[in-house]
GROMACS .gro file of C-alpha atoms in nm:
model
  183
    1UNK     CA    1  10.655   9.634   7.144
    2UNK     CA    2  10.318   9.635   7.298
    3UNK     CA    3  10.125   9.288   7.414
    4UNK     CA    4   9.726   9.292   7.499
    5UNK     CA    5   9.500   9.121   7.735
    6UNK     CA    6   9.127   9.122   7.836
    7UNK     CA    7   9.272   9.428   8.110
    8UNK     CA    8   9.663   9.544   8.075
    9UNK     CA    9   9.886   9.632   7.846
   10UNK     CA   10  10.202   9.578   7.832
   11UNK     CA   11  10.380   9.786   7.684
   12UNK     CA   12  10.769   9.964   7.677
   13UNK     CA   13  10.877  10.209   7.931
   14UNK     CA   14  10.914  10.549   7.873
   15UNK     CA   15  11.076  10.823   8.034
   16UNK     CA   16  10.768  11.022   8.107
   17UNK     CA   17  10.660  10.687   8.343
   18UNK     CA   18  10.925  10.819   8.622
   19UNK     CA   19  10.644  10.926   8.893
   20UNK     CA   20  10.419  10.606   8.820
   21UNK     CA   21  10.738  10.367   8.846
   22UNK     CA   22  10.918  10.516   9.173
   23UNK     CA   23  10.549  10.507   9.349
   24UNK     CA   24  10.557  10.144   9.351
   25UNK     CA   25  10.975  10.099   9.275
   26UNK     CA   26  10.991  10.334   9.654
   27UNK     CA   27  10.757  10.127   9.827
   28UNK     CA   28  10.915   9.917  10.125
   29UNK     CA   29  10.653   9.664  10.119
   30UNK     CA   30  10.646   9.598   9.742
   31UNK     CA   31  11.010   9.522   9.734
   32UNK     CA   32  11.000   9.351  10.040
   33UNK     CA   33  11.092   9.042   9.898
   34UNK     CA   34  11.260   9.168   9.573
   35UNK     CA   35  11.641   9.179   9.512
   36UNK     CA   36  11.661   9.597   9.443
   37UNK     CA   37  11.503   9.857   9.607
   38UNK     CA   38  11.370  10.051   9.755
   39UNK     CA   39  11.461  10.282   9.507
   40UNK     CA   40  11.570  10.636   9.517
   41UNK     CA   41  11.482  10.883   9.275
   42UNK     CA   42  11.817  10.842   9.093
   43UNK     CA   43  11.739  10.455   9.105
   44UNK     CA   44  11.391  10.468   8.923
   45UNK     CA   45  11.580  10.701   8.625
   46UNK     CA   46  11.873  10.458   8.612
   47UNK     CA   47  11.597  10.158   8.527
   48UNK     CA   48  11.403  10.332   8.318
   49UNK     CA   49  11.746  10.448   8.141
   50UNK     CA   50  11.904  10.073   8.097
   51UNK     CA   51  11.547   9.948   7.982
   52UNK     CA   52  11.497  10.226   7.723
   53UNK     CA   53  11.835  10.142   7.583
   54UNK     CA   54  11.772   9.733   7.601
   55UNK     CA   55  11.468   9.829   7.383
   56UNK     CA   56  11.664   9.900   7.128
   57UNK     CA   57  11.912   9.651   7.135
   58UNK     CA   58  12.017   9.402   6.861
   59UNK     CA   59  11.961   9.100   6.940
   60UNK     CA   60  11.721   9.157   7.180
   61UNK     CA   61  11.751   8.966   7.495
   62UNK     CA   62  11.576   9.206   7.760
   63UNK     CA   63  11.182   9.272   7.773
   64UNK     CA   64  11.108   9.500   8.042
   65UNK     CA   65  10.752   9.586   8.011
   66UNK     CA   66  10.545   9.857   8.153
   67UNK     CA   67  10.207   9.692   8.317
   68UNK     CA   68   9.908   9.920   8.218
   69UNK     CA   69   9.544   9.893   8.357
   70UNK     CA   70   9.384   9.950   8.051
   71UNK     CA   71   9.035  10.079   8.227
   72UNK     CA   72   9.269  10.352   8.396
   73UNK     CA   73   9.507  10.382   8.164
   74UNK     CA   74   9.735  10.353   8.461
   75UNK     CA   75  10.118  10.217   8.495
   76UNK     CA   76  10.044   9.974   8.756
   77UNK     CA   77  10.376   9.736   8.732
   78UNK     CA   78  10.638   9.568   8.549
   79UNK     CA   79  10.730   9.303   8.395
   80UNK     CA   80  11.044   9.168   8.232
   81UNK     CA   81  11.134   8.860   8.044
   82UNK     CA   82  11.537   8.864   8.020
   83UNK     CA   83  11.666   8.579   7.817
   84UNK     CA   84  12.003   8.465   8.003
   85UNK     CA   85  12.121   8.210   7.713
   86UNK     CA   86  12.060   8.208   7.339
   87UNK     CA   87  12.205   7.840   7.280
   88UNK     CA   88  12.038   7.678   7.574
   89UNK     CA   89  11.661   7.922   7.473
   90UNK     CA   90  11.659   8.008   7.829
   91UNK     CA   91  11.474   8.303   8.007
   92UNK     CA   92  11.377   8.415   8.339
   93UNK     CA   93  11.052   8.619   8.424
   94UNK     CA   94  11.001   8.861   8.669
   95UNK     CA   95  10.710   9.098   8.773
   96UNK     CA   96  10.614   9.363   9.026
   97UNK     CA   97  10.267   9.547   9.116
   98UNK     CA   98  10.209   9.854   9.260
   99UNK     CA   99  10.050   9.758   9.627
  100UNK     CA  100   9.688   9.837   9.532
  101UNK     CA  101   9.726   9.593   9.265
  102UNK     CA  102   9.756   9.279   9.420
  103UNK     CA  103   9.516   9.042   9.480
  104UNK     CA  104   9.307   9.126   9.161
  105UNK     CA  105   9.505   8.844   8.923
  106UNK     CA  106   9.730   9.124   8.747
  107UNK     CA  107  10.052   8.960   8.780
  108UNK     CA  108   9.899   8.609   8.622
  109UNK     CA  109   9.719   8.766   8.373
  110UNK     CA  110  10.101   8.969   8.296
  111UNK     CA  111  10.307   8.654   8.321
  112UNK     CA  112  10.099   8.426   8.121
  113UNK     CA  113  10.088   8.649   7.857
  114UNK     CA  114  10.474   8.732   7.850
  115UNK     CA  115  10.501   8.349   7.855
  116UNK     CA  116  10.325   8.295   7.549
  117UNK     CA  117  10.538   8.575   7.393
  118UNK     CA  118  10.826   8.378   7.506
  119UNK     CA  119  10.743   8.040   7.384
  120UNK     CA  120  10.545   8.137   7.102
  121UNK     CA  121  10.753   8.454   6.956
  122UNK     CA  122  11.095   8.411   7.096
  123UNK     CA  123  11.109   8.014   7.029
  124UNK     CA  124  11.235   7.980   7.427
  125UNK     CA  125  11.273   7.642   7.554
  126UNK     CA  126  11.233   7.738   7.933
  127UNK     CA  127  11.124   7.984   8.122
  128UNK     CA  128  11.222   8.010   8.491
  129UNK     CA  129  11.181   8.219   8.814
  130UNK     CA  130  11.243   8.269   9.141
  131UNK     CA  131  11.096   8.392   9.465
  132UNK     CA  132  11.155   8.392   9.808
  133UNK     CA  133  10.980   8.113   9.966
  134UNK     CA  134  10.794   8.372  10.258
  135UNK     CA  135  10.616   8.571   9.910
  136UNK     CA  136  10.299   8.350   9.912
  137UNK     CA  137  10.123   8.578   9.642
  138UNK     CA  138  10.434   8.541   9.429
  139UNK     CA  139  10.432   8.146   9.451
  140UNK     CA  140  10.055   8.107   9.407
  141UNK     CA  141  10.076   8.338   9.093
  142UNK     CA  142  10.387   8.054   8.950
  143UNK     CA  143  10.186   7.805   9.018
  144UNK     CA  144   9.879   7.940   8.880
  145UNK     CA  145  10.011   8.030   8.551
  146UNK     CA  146  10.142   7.634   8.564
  147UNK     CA  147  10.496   7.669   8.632
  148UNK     CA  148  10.614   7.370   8.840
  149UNK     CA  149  10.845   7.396   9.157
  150UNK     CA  150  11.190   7.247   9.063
  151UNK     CA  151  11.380   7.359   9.372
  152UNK     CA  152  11.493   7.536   9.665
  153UNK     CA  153  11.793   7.741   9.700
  154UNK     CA  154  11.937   7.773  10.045
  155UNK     CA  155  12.063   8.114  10.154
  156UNK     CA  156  12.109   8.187   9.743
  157UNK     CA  157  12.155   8.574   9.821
  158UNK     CA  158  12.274   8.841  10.026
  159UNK     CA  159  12.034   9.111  10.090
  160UNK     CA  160  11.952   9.377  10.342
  161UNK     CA  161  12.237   9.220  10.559
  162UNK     CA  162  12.099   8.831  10.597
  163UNK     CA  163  12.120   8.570  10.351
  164UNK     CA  164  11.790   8.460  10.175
  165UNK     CA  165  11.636   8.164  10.030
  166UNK     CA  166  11.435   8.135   9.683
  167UNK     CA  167  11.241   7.893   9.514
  168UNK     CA  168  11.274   7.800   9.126
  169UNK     CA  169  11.001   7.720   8.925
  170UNK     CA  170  11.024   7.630   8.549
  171UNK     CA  171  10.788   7.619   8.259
  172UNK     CA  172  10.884   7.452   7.920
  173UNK     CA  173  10.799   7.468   7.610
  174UNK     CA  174  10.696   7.142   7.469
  175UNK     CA  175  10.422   7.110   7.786
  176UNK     CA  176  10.417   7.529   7.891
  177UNK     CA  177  10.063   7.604   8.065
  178UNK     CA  178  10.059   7.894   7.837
  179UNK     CA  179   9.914   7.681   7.543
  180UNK     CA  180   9.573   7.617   7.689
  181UNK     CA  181   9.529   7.952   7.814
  182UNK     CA  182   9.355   8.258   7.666
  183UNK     CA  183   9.570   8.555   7.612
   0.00000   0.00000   0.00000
C-alpha cells in the first residue's frame, strides 16, 4: 500500500528501514511525549517485525506507514491508522517525525492524508487520537487537520514512573475536515 502527497509518501515498512527508524524511534526527545520508547535496537526490529506481519493480515485493521520525503527520498516518520472496532468503524491515528522534521507541516500533510484513506477507503465512521496535553506541536497539528477536542483524560497512563494526562480529539465522517482538503 503506498499513499501520495504534494511531498511524502507513505508507504509500508520494510526491513531494510531499521537504521532510518531507530534514528528517530532512539531519540529521547521525539518520544518524549509518546507511550514507547526510546527504543533499543531489539525494539526498532520488533516494530518493524509486527508491522510487516499486520501488512499482510486479513482483514486488515493495522496501517503502519513509513513517512518518506519524497525530494530526499528519505524515511522521515511514521504513521499508523489502527482500526480498534469493525462494528462501531472506529480508528485511532498516530504519527511520529524524526526531530529535523518538525515544524515544516509533515505530520498534517501525513495525517490528513491517512484520514482521507480512512474515511474515504476504509468506510470509518471516526477517527480519534490522543496526546499529551504539554505536546503543543502535536495538538496544533489535530487541530489543524480539523479534528475537534472532545476531552481530557486525567492521569490516563503510567509512564516513565508518573502518571500522565492526554487529550482526545475526534474527526467523523459525515463532517471530517478531510473532505475539503487537497490530498
Amino acid at each position: 500500500m503506498e499513499l501520495s502527497t504534494r511531498r511524502l509518501l507513505l508507504r509500508e515498512f520494510r526491513a531494510s528501514d531499521h537504521a532510518a527508524v531507530h534514528t528517530f524511534a532512539s531519540d529521547t526527545e521525539v518520544t518524549h511525549y509518546t507511550d514507547w520508547g526510546p527504543n533499543s535496537p531489539s525494539d526498532t526490529t520488533t516494530f518493524l517485525t509486527e508491522v510487516t506481519q499486520d501488512a499482510t493480515s486479513t482483514p486488515r485493521h493495522r496501517f503502519a506507514l513509513a513517512v518518506v520525503n519524497r525530494e530526499h527520498n528519505a524515511l522521515i516518520g511514521s504513521i499508523e491508522l489502527r482500526v480498534v472496532s469493525t462494528s462501531h468503524q472506529r480508528a485511532e491515528i498516530g504519527y511520529v517525525l524524526h526531530r529535523h522534521s518538525w515544524g515544516k507541516g509533515y505530520a498534517s500533510e501525513a495525517a490528513i492524508t491517512l484520514l482521507h484513506f480512512g474515511f474515504d477507503e476504509l468506510g470509518l465512521h471516526k477517527i480519534s487520537a490522543t496526546c499529551d496535553p504539554n505536546n503543543a506541536a502535536s495538538t496544533r497539528v489535530l487541530t489543524k487537520i480539523g479534528m475537534r477536542l472532545e476531552g481530557h483524560l486525567r492521569e490516563h497512563l503510567h509512564l516513565r514512573g508518573r502518571w500522565r494526562d492526554r487529550l482526545v480529539y475526534a474527526a467523523l465522517s459525515d463532517n471530517h475536515p478531510a473532505q475539503d482538503t487537497p490530498r
